[in-house]
Amino acid sequence: MAIPESQLDTWAHQGSVSQSSATYSTIKNVLEAAETPYTGKSYSVFLQGSYGNDTNIYTESDVDIVIQLNDCFQSDVEALSQAEKDAYNALDNAVYTHIDFKRDVVKVLGDKYGSDLKVGNKAITLEARGNRRKTDVITSIQFRRYYKFRSIHDQRYDEGICFYDLAGKRIVNYPRQHSANCTTKHQTTNKWFKPMVRVLKNMRSKLVEDKMIKADVAPSYYIEGLLYNVPNELFGNSYGDTFANCVNWILEADRSKFLCVNEQYYLLREASPVTWREAKCTEFLAAVCDLWQQW
């Protein structure tokens, strides 16, 4: 028995944004205060994640913030010729690095939020308190995947962010491309994409609640990626039809060719810290189908 359209419609609704918006605004003001140690440096503060992409559901409350230092960057230069690599290697190294920047951001947030701050493996976490939602702050620098470098005046690259976990492993991602591509997909599916992401995320929450899957099987980022690969013409008419069309297509497709929403990585790969494991994707799809059929 299929899940009723009325239930799917409820799941398609976006979660509350007012408290998340207030949380983001308050923390952004703290990070951008005039007296910070990095005042005078070039940096930017922006949202990533479900709230930033308008795919948040009612059970999600975390706010994900990136503060990015733009005065230094790291790069992937594998696509360059040897002459271009030589020109790139002549650039001066930065004096104020990502290590200095993270230290200073931790101090700024620690001075403001005290024991509510925890430095985790990847993010600086601020626990929820009062009207403030739990917040993860990623301290990053710019990352450039180069396709051309003849000089600082003649270069071409895709810009992302990079940061390090506590073991020193570099993690590279492209949140701006992810957000822009989510918006484009939403528009080209006649605004069905983001509601359907929320439907699948609510189904994920139901599956976790019913102990049909574990909480780490299907992170929101990968659910967005899964639906991103579905052809635009399969969205529409009703939530039930869209669910059936999308899931049936995904089950038959060659998922090894699926891209992340940012289009910089494949969605399903075993070794990367920013890709989904095939076994977990398969487990999620099987559980979603079971939930649909057993409703």
CSV table of C-alpha atoms in Angstrom, one decimal:
chain,number,residue,atom,x,y,z
A,1,MET,CA,0.0,0.0,0.0
A,2,ALA,CA,1.4,3.4,-1.0
A,3,ILE,CA,1.9,6.2,1.4
A,4,PRO,CA,-1.0,8.6,1.1
A,5,GLU,CA,-0.6,11.9,-0.8
A,6,SER,CA,-1.7,13.8,2.3
A,7,GLN,CA,1.3,12.4,4.3
A,8,LEU,CA,3.7,13.1,1.5
A,9,ASP,CA,2.4,16.6,1.3
A,10,THR,CA,3.0,17.1,5.0
A,11,TRP,CA,6.5,15.8,4.6
A,12,ALA,CA,7.2,18.1,1.7
A,13,HIS,CA,6.8,21.2,3.8
A,14,GLN,CA,9.9,23.1,4.9
A,15,GLY,CA,10.8,23.2,8.5
A,16,SER,CA,10.9,26.4,10.6
A,17,VAL,CA,13.3,29.0,9.4
A,18,SER,CA,12.8,31.9,11.8
A,19,GLN,CA,14.9,30.5,14.7
A,20,SER,CA,17.6,29.3,12.3
A,21,SER,CA,17.7,32.7,10.7
A,22,ALA,CA,18.1,34.4,14.0
A,23,THR,CA,20.8,32.0,15.1
A,24,TYR,CA,22.8,32.5,11.9
A,25,SER,CA,22.5,36.3,12.1
A,26,THR,CA,23.7,36.4,15.7
A,27,ILE,CA,26.7,34.1,15.1
A,28,LYS,CA,27.6,35.9,11.9
A,29,ASN,CA,27.7,39.2,13.8
A,30,VAL,CA,30.0,37.6,16.3
A,31,LEU,CA,32.3,36.3,13.6
A,32,GLU,CA,32.4,39.6,11.8
A,33,ALA,CA,32.8,41.8,14.8
A,34,ALA,CA,35.3,44.7,14.4
A,35,GLU,CA,37.7,43.6,17.2
A,36,THR,CA,38.4,40.0,16.0
A,37,PRO,CA,42.1,39.0,15.6
A,38,TYR,CA,41.5,38.5,11.8
A,39,THR,CA,40.1,42.0,11.3
A,40,GLY,CA,41.6,43.4,8.1
A,41,LYS,CA,41.9,39.9,6.5
A,42,SER,CA,39.8,39.0,3.6
A,43,TYR,CA,37.2,36.5,4.7
A,44,SER,CA,33.5,35.6,4.1
A,45,VAL,CA,30.7,34.0,6.2
A,46,PHE,CA,28.0,32.0,4.6
A,47,LEU,CA,25.5,29.2,5.1
A,48,GLN,CA,25.7,25.6,3.9
A,49,GLY,CA,23.6,22.6,4.6
A,50,SER,CA,19.9,22.0,4.7
A,51,TYR,CA,18.9,25.3,6.1
A,52,GLY,CA,21.0,27.2,3.6
A,53,ASN,CA,19.6,25.2,0.7
A,54,ASP,CA,15.9,25.4,1.9
A,55,THR,CA,15.7,21.6,2.2
A,56,ASN,CA,15.4,21.6,6.0
A,57,ILE,CA,12.6,19.6,7.7
A,58,TYR,CA,10.9,20.0,11.1
A,59,THR,CA,13.1,17.5,12.8
A,60,GLU,CA,16.3,19.2,11.7
A,61,SER,CA,17.5,22.1,13.8
A,62,ASP,CA,21.2,22.5,13.2
A,63,VAL,CA,22.6,25.5,11.5
A,64,ASP,CA,25.8,25.0,9.3
A,65,ILE,CA,28.0,28.0,8.9
A,66,VAL,CA,31.3,28.4,6.9
A,67,ILE,CA,33.8,31.1,7.6
A,68,GLN,CA,36.3,31.2,4.8
A,69,LEU,CA,39.7,32.9,4.8
A,70,ASN,CA,40.4,34.3,1.3
A,71,ASP,CA,43.9,35.5,1.9
A,72,CYS,CA,45.4,32.1,1.3
A,73,PHE,CA,44.4,29.0,-0.6
A,74,GLN,CA,45.3,25.5,-1.5
A,75,SER,CA,45.0,23.9,-4.9
A,76,ASP,CA,44.7,20.9,-7.1
A,77,VAL,CA,47.0,21.6,-10.1
A,78,GLU,CA,47.0,18.1,-11.6
A,79,ALA,CA,45.3,19.4,-14.8
A,80,LEU,CA,48.0,21.9,-15.5
A,81,SER,CA,50.9,21.5,-17.9
A,82,GLN,CA,54.4,21.4,-16.4
A,83,ALA,CA,55.0,25.0,-17.6
A,84,GLU,CA,51.8,26.1,-15.8
A,85,LYS,CA,52.8,24.2,-12.7
A,86,ASP,CA,56.1,26.0,-12.7
A,87,ALA,CA,54.4,29.4,-13.0
A,88,TYR,CA,52.0,28.4,-10.2
A,89,ASN,CA,54.8,27.3,-7.9
A,90,ALA,CA,56.5,30.7,-8.2
A,91,LEU,CA,53.6,32.2,-6.1
A,92,ASP,CA,54.5,33.4,-2.6
A,93,ASN,CA,53.4,31.3,0.4
A,94,ALA,CA,50.8,32.9,2.7
A,95,VAL,CA,52.0,34.2,6.1
A,96,TYR,CA,48.7,33.9,7.9
A,97,THR,CA,47.5,30.4,7.3
A,98,HIS,CA,44.4,28.2,8.0
A,99,ILE,CA,46.0,27.1,11.3
A,100,ASP,CA,46.2,30.7,12.5
A,101,PHE,CA,42.7,31.4,11.3
A,102,LYS,CA,41.1,28.5,13.0
A,103,ARG,CA,42.9,29.3,16.2
A,104,ASP,CA,41.5,32.9,16.1
A,105,VAL,CA,38.0,31.8,15.2
A,106,VAL,CA,37.9,29.3,18.1
A,107,LYS,CA,39.1,32.2,20.4
A,108,VAL,CA,36.4,34.6,19.1
A,109,LEU,CA,33.6,32.0,19.6
A,110,GLY,CA,35.0,30.7,22.9
A,111,ASP,CA,35.2,34.2,24.4
A,112,LYS,CA,31.5,34.7,23.4
A,113,TYR,CA,30.0,31.3,24.1
A,114,GLY,CA,32.3,29.7,26.7
A,115,SER,CA,31.5,26.1,27.7
A,116,ASP,CA,28.8,25.9,24.9
A,117,LEU,CA,31.7,25.6,22.4
A,118,LYS,CA,33.2,22.2,21.5
A,119,VAL,CA,36.0,21.7,18.9
A,120,GLY,CA,35.0,18.6,17.1
A,121,ASN,CA,36.7,16.5,14.5
A,122,LYS,CA,35.7,18.8,11.6
A,123,ALA,CA,33.6,21.6,13.0
A,124,ILE,CA,33.4,24.0,15.9
A,125,THR,CA,30.1,23.2,17.5
A,126,LEU,CA,28.0,25.6,19.6
A,127,GLU,CA,25.4,23.8,21.6
A,128,ALA,CA,21.8,25.0,21.6
A,129,ARG,CA,20.8,27.4,24.3
A,130,GLY,CA,17.6,29.4,24.7
A,131,ASN,CA,16.5,30.5,21.3
A,132,ARG,CA,19.9,29.6,19.7
A,133,ARG,CA,19.9,26.4,17.7
A,134,LYS,CA,22.8,24.0,17.6
A,135,THR,CA,25.4,25.3,15.2
A,136,ASP,CA,28.4,23.8,13.4
A,137,VAL,CA,31.0,26.3,12.2
A,138,ILE,CA,33.5,25.2,9.6
A,139,THR,CA,36.7,27.2,9.5
A,140,SER,CA,38.0,27.0,6.0
A,141,ILE,CA,40.3,28.5,3.4
A,142,GLN,CA,39.8,28.8,-0.3
A,143,PHE,CA,40.5,25.8,-2.5
A,144,ARG,CA,41.1,26.1,-6.2
A,145,ARG,CA,40.9,23.2,-8.8
A,146,TYR,CA,43.0,24.7,-11.6
A,147,TYR,CA,42.4,24.2,-15.3
A,148,LYS,CA,44.8,27.0,-16.4
A,149,PHE,CA,47.5,29.0,-14.8
A,150,ARG,CA,49.8,31.3,-16.9
A,151,SER,CA,49.9,34.1,-14.3
A,152,ILE,CA,47.8,35.6,-11.6
A,153,HIS,CA,46.2,37.6,-14.4
A,154,ASP,CA,45.6,34.6,-16.7
A,155,GLN,CA,44.1,31.7,-14.7
A,156,ARG,CA,41.0,29.5,-14.6
A,157,TYR,CA,39.8,27.4,-11.7
A,158,ASP,CA,36.8,26.1,-9.8
A,159,GLU,CA,36.6,27.5,-6.3
A,160,GLY,CA,35.7,25.5,-3.3
A,161,ILE,CA,36.6,25.3,0.4
A,162,CYS,CA,39.1,23.2,2.3
A,163,PHE,CA,39.6,22.4,5.9
A,164,TYR,CA,41.3,19.7,8.1
A,165,ASP,CA,40.0,17.2,10.6
A,166,LEU,CA,41.8,16.7,13.9
A,167,ALA,CA,44.0,14.0,12.3
A,168,GLY,CA,45.2,16.5,9.7
A,169,LYS,CA,43.3,15.1,6.7
A,170,ARG,CA,42.3,17.7,4.2
A,171,ILE,CA,38.7,17.8,3.2
A,172,VAL,CA,37.6,19.7,0.1
A,173,ASN,CA,34.1,20.6,-0.9
A,174,TYR,CA,32.1,23.0,-3.0
A,175,PRO,CA,29.1,24.4,-1.0
A,176,ARG,CA,28.5,27.3,-3.3
A,177,GLN,CA,28.2,25.1,-6.4
A,178,HIS,CA,26.0,22.7,-4.4
A,179,SER,CA,23.6,25.5,-3.4
A,180,ALA,CA,23.5,27.1,-6.9
A,181,ASN,CA,22.9,23.7,-8.5
A,182,CYS,CA,20.1,22.8,-6.0
A,183,THR,CA,18.4,26.1,-6.9
A,184,THR,CA,18.7,25.4,-10.7
A,185,LYS,CA,17.4,21.9,-10.3
A,186,HIS,CA,14.5,23.2,-8.3
A,187,GLN,CA,13.6,25.7,-11.0
A,188,THR,CA,14.0,23.2,-13.9
A,189,THR,CA,11.7,20.7,-12.2
A,190,ASN,CA,9.0,23.3,-11.8
A,191,LYS,CA,9.8,23.6,-8.0
A,192,TRP,CA,9.4,19.9,-7.3
A,193,PHE,CA,13.0,19.1,-6.4
A,194,LYS,CA,13.3,20.6,-2.9
A,195,PRO,CA,9.9,19.4,-1.7
A,196,MET,CA,10.9,15.9,-2.8
A,197,VAL,CA,14.2,16.1,-1.0
A,198,ARG,CA,12.2,16.9,2.1
A,199,VAL,CA,9.9,14.0,1.5
A,200,LEU,CA,12.8,11.6,1.3
A,201,LYS,CA,14.5,13.2,4.3
A,202,ASN,CA,11.3,12.8,6.4
A,203,MET,CA,11.1,9.2,5.2
A,204,ARG,CA,14.7,8.8,6.4
A,205,SER,CA,13.7,10.2,9.8
A,206,LYS,CA,10.8,7.8,10.0
A,207,LEU,CA,13.0,4.8,9.1
A,208,VAL,CA,15.5,5.8,11.8
A,209,GLU,CA,12.7,6.3,14.4
A,210,ASP,CA,11.3,2.8,13.6
A,211,LYS,CA,14.9,1.4,13.8
A,212,MET,CA,14.8,0.2,10.2
A,213,ILE,CA,18.1,2.0,9.4
A,214,LYS,CA,20.8,3.6,11.5
A,215,ALA,CA,21.0,7.4,11.7
A,216,ASP,CA,24.2,7.6,9.7
A,217,VAL,CA,23.0,5.6,6.6
A,218,ALA,CA,21.6,8.5,4.6
A,219,PRO,CA,22.9,12.0,5.4
A,220,SER,CA,20.9,14.8,4.0
A,221,TYR,CA,23.7,15.9,1.6
A,222,TYR,CA,23.6,12.5,-0.1
A,223,ILE,CA,19.8,12.4,-0.4
A,224,GLU,CA,20.0,15.7,-2.2
A,225,GLY,CA,22.6,14.2,-4.5
A,226,LEU,CA,20.5,11.1,-5.2
A,227,LEU,CA,17.5,13.1,-6.4
A,228,TYR,CA,19.7,15.6,-8.3
A,229,ASN,CA,20.7,12.9,-10.8
A,230,VAL,CA,17.0,12.1,-11.7
A,231,PRO,CA,15.9,13.5,-15.0
A,232,ASN,CA,13.8,16.6,-14.7
A,233,GLU,CA,10.8,15.2,-16.6
A,234,LEU,CA,10.2,12.6,-13.8
A,235,PHE,CA,9.3,15.3,-11.3
A,236,GLY,CA,5.7,16.6,-11.2
A,237,ASN,CA,2.0,15.8,-11.2
A,238,SER,CA,1.9,14.6,-7.6
A,239,TYR,CA,4.2,13.6,-4.8
A,240,GLY,CA,3.2,10.0,-5.1
A,241,ASP,CA,3.9,9.9,-8.8
A,242,THR,CA,7.1,11.8,-8.4
A,243,PHE,CA,8.3,9.4,-5.7
A,244,ALA,CA,7.5,6.4,-7.7
A,245,ASN,CA,9.1,7.8,-10.9
A,246,CYS,CA,12.2,8.9,-9.2
A,247,VAL,CA,12.8,5.8,-7.1
A,248,ASN,CA,12.1,3.4,-10.0
A,249,TRP,CA,14.5,5.3,-12.2
A,250,ILE,CA,17.2,5.4,-9.5
A,251,LEU,CA,16.8,1.6,-8.9
A,252,GLU,CA,17.4,0.9,-12.6
A,253,ALA,CA,20.1,3.5,-13.3
A,254,ASP,CA,23.9,3.0,-13.3
A,255,ARG,CA,24.4,4.8,-9.9
A,256,SER,CA,28.2,4.6,-10.3
A,257,LYS,CA,27.9,7.6,-12.7
A,258,PHE,CA,25.8,9.7,-10.3
A,259,LEU,CA,27.3,13.1,-9.4
A,260,CYS,CA,27.2,15.0,-6.2
A,261,VAL,CA,25.1,18.1,-6.5
A,262,ASN,CA,28.3,20.3,-6.8
A,263,GLU,CA,29.2,18.2,-9.9
A,264,GLN,CA,32.8,18.1,-8.7
A,265,TYR,CA,32.7,14.5,-7.3
A,266,TYR,CA,30.9,11.3,-8.1
A,267,LEU,CA,28.2,10.6,-5.5
A,268,LEU,CA,29.1,7.0,-4.7
A,269,ARG,CA,32.7,6.2,-4.0
A,270,GLU,CA,34.4,4.2,-1.3
A,271,ALA,CA,37.4,6.2,-0.2
A,272,SER,CA,36.5,9.8,-0.3
A,273,PRO,CA,35.4,11.7,2.9
A,274,VAL,CA,32.8,13.6,0.8
A,275,THR,CA,31.1,10.7,-1.0
A,276,TRP,CA,28.5,8.1,-0.1
A,277,ARG,CA,29.2,4.5,0.3
A,278,GLU,CA,27.3,2.3,-2.2
A,279,ALA,CA,26.2,-0.2,0.5
A,280,LYS,CA,24.6,2.6,2.5
A,281,CYS,CA,22.8,4.0,-0.5
A,282,THR,CA,21.5,0.5,-1.4
A,283,GLU,CA,20.4,0.0,2.2
A,284,PHE,CA,18.5,3.3,2.2
A,285,LEU,CA,16.8,2.6,-1.1
A,286,ALA,CA,15.6,-0.8,0.1
A,287,ALA,CA,14.3,0.6,3.3
A,288,VAL,CA,12.5,3.5,1.5
A,289,CYS,CA,10.8,0.9,-0.8
A,290,ASP,CA,9.8,-1.2,2.2
A,291,LEU,CA,8.3,1.8,4.0
A,292,TRP,CA,6.3,2.7,0.9
A,293,GLN,CA,5.0,-0.8,0.4
A,294,GLN,CA,4.2,-1.6,4.1
A,295,TRP,CA,2.4,1.7,4.9
